XYZ file of N, CA and C in Angstrom:
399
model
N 2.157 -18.332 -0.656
C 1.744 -17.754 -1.914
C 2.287 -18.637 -3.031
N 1.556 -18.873 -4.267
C 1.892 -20.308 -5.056
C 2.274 -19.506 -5.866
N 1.540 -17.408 -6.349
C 2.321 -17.589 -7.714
C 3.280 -16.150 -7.395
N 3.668 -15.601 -8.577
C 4.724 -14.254 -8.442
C 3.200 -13.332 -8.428
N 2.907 -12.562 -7.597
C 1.880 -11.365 -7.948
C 2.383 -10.607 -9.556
N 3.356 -10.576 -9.845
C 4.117 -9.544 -10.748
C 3.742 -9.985 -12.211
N 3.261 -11.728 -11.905
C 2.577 -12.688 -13.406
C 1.651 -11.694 -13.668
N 0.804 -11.206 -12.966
C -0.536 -11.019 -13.174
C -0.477 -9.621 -14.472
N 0.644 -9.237 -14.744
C 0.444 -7.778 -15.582
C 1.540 -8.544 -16.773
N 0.551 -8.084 -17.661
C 1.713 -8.639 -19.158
C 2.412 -7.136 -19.644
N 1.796 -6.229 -19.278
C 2.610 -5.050 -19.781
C 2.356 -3.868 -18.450
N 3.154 -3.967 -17.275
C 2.324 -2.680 -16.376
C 3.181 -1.279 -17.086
N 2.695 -0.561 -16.465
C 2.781 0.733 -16.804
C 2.516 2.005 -15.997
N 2.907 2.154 -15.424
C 3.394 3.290 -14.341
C 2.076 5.312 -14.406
N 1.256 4.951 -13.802
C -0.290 5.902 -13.980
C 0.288 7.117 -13.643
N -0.136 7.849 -14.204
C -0.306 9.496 -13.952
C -0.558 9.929 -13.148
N 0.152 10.401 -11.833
C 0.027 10.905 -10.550
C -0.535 11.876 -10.205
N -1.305 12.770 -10.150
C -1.127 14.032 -9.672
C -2.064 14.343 -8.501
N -1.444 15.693 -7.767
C -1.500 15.506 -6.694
C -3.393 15.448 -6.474
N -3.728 14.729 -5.619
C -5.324 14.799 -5.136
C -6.220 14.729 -6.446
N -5.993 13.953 -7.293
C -6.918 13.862 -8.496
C -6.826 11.892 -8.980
N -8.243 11.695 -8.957
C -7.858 9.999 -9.217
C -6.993 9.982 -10.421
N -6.504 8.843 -9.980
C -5.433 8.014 -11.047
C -6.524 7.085 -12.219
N -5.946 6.837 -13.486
C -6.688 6.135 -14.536
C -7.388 4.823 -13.556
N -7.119 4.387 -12.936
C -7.636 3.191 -11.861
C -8.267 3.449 -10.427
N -8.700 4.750 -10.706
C -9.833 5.412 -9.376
C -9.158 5.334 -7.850
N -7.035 5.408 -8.040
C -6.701 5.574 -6.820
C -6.366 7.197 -6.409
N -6.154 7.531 -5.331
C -5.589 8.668 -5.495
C -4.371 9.185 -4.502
N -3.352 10.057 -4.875
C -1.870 10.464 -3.546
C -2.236 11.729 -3.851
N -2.346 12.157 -2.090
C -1.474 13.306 -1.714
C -0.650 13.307 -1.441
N 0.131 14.417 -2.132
C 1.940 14.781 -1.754
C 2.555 13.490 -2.564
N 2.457 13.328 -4.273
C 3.034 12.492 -4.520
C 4.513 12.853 -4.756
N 4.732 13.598 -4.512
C 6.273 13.910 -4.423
C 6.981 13.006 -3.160
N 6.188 12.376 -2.023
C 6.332 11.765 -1.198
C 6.211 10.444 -1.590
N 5.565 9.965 -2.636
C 5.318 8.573 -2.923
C 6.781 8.033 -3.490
N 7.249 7.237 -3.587
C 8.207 5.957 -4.692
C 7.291 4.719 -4.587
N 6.784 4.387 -5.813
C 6.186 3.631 -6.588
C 7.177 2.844 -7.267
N 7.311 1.246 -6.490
C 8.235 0.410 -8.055
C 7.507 0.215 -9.291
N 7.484 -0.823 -10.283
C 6.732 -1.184 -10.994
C 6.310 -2.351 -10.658
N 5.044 -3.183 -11.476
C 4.518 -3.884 -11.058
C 3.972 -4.119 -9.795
N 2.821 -2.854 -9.033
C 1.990 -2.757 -8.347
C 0.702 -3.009 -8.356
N 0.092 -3.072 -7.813
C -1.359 -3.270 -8.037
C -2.426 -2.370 -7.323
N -2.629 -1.486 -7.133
C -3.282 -0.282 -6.301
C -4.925 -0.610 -6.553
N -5.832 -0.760 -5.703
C -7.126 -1.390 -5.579
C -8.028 0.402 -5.875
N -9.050 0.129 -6.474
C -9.724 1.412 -6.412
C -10.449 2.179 -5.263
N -10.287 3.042 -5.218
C -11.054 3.866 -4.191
C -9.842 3.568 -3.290
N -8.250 3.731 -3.183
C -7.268 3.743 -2.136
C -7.185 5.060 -2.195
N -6.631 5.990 -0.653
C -6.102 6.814 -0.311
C -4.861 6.760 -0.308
N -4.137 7.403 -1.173
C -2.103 7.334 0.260
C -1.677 8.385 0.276
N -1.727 8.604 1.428
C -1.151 10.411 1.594
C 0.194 10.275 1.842
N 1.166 10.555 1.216
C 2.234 10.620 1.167
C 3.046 12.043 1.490
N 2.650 12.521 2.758
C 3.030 13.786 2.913
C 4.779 13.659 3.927
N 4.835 12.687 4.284
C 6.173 12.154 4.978
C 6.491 11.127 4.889
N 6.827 10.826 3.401
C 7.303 9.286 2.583
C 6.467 8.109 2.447
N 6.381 7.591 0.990
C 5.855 6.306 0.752
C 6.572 5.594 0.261
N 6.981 3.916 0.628
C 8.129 3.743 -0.720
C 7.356 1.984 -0.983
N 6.829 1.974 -1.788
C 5.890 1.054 -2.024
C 7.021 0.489 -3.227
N 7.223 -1.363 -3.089
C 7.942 -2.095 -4.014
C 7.322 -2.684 -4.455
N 8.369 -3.474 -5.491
C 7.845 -4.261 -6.531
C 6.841 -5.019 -6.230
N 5.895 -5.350 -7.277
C 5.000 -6.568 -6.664
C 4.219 -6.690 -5.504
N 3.642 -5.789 -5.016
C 2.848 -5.226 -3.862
C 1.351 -5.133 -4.385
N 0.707 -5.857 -3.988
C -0.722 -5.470 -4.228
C -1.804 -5.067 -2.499
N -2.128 -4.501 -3.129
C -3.323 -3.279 -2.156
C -4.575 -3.527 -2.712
N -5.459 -3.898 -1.775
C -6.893 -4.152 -2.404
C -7.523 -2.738 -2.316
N -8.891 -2.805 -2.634
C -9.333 -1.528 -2.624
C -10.017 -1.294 -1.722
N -10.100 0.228 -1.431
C -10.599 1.549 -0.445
C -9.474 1.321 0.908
N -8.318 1.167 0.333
C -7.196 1.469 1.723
C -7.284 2.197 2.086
N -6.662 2.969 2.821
C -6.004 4.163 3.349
C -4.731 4.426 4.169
N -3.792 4.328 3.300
C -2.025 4.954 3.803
C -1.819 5.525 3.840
N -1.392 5.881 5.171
C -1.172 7.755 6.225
C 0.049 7.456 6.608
N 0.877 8.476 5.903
C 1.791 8.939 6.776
C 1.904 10.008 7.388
N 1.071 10.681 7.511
C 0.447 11.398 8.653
C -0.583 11.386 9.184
N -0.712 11.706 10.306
C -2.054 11.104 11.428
C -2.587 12.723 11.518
N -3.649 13.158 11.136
C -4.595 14.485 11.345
C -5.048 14.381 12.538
N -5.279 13.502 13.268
C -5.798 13.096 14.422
C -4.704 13.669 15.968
N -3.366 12.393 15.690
C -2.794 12.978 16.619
C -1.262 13.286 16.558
N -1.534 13.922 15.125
C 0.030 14.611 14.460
C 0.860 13.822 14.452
N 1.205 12.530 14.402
C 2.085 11.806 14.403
C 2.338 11.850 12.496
N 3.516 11.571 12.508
C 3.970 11.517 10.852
C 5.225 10.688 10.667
N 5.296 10.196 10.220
C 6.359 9.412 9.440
C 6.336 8.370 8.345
N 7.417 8.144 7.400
C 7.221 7.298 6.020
C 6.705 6.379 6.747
N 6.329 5.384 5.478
C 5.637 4.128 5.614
C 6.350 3.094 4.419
N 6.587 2.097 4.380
C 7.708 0.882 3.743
C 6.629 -0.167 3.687
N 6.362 -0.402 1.967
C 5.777 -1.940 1.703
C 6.920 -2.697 1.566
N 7.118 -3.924 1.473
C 8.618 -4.530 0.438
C 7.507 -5.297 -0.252
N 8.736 -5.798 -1.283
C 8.308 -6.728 -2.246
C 7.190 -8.003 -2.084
N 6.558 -7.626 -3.025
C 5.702 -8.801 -2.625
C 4.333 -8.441 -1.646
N 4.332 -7.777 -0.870
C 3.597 -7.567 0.294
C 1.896 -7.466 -0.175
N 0.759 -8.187 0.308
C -0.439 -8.093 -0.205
C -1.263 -7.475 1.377
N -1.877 -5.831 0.620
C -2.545 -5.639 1.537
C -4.156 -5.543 1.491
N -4.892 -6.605 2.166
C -6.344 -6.897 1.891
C -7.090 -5.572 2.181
N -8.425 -5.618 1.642
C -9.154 -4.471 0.836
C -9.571 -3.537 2.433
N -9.854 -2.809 2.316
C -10.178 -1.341 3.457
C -9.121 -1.624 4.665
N -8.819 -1.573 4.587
C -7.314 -1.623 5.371
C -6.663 -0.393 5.495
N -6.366 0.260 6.910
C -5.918 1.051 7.135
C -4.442 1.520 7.866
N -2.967 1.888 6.992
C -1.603 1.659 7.416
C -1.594 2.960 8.093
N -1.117 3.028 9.340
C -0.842 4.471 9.883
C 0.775 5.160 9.837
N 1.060 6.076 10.403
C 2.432 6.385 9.798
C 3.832 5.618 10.435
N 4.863 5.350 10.364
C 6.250 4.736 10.457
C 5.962 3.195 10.858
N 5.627 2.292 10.112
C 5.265 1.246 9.487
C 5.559 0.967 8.622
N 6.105 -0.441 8.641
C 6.883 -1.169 7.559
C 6.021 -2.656 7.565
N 5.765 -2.776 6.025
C 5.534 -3.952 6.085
C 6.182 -5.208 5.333
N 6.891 -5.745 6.078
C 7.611 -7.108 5.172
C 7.773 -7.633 4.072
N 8.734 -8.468 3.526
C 8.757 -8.535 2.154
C 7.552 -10.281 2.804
N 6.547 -9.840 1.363
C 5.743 -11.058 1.176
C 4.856 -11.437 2.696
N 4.554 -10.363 3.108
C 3.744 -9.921 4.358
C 2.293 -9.998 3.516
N 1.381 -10.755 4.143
C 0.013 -10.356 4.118
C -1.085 -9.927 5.339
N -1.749 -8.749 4.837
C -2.445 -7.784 5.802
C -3.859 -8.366 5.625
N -4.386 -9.026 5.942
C -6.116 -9.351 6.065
C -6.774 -8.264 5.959
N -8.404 -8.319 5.162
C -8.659 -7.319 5.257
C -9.442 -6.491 6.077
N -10.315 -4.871 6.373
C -10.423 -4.362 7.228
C -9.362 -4.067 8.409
N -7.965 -4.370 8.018
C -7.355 -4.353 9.811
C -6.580 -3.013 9.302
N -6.253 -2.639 10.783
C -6.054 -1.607 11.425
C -3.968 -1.850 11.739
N -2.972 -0.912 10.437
C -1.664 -1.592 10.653
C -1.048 -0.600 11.513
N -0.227 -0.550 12.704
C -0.023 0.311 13.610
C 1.102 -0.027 14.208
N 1.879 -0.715 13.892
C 2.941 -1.605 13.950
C 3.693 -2.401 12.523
N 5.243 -2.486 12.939
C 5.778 -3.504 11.365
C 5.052 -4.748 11.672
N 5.153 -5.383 9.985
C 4.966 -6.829 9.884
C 5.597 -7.098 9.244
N 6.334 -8.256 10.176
C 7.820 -9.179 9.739
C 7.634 -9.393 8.028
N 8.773 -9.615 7.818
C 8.543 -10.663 6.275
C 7.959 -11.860 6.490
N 7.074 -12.228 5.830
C 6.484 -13.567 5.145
C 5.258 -13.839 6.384
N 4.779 -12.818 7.516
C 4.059 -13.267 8.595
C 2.145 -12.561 7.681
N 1.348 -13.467 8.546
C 0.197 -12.529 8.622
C -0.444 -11.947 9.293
N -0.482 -10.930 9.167
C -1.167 -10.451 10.687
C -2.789 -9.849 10.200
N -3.799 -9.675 11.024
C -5.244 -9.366 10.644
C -5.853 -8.572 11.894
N -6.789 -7.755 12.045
C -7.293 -7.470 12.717
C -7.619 -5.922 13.328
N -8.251 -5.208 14.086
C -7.945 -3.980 14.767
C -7.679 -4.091 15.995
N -6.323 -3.519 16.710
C -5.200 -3.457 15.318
C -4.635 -4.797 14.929
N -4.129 -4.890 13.889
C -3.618 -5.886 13.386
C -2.513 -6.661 14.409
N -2.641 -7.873 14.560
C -1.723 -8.675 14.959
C -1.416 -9.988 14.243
N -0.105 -10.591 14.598
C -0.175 -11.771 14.270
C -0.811 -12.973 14.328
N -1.132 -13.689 13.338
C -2.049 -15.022 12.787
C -1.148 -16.295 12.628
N -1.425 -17.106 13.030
C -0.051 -18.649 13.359
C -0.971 -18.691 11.874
């Protein structure tokens, strides 16, 4: 990565949460009482993050749009937080499932399927996502 993601905002400013209603930038959280949001994020439109068993999304993290971050699985009840670090870019429809961490300065390709951590600074792509030399 050549620049700081964090250049890209001359003034960010921290959006109006509430629960299940889009955000000024067409994202939306359930259970944002579950979310931690640093500053200087970048949230893509049309993202989901259900934050019903922790989100802790850092600085400088960009998310393309129509994600979807579960920390809970409706499917097969699995639940647990989910960890961006700093830096971390996750490409557009991309789907994080619950107790997943993704690396500081980790990039997620897009469409993949995250179901597992990704190290710091690795890329991984795919369904499900794996590592990319």
């Amino acid at each position: 990565m050549t620049e700081d993601p964090r250049d890209r905002f001359d003034e960010w400013e921290q959006p109006e949460i509430r629960d299940g209603e889009l955000t000024e930038y067409n994202w939306v959280v359930h259970k944002p009482e579950g979310l931690e949001l640093a500053k200087y994020v970048d949230i893509g439109a049309f993202t989901v993050i259900n934050a019903h068993a922790g989100i802790l999304i850092e600085s400088g993290v960009q998310i393309g749009p129509h994600c979807d971050i579960h920390s809970n699985s409706t499917i097969d009840g699995e639940e647990g937080p989910i960890v961006i670090r700093d830096g971390a870019r996750i490409g557009s429809h991309t789907t994080i499932l619950p107790n997943v961490e993704i690396g500081e300065n980790a990039l997620v390709g897009s469409h993949s399927l995250v179901c597992e951590d990704v190290p710091p600074g690795e890329f991984v792509t795919g369904v499900p996502a794996t590592l990319k030399e």
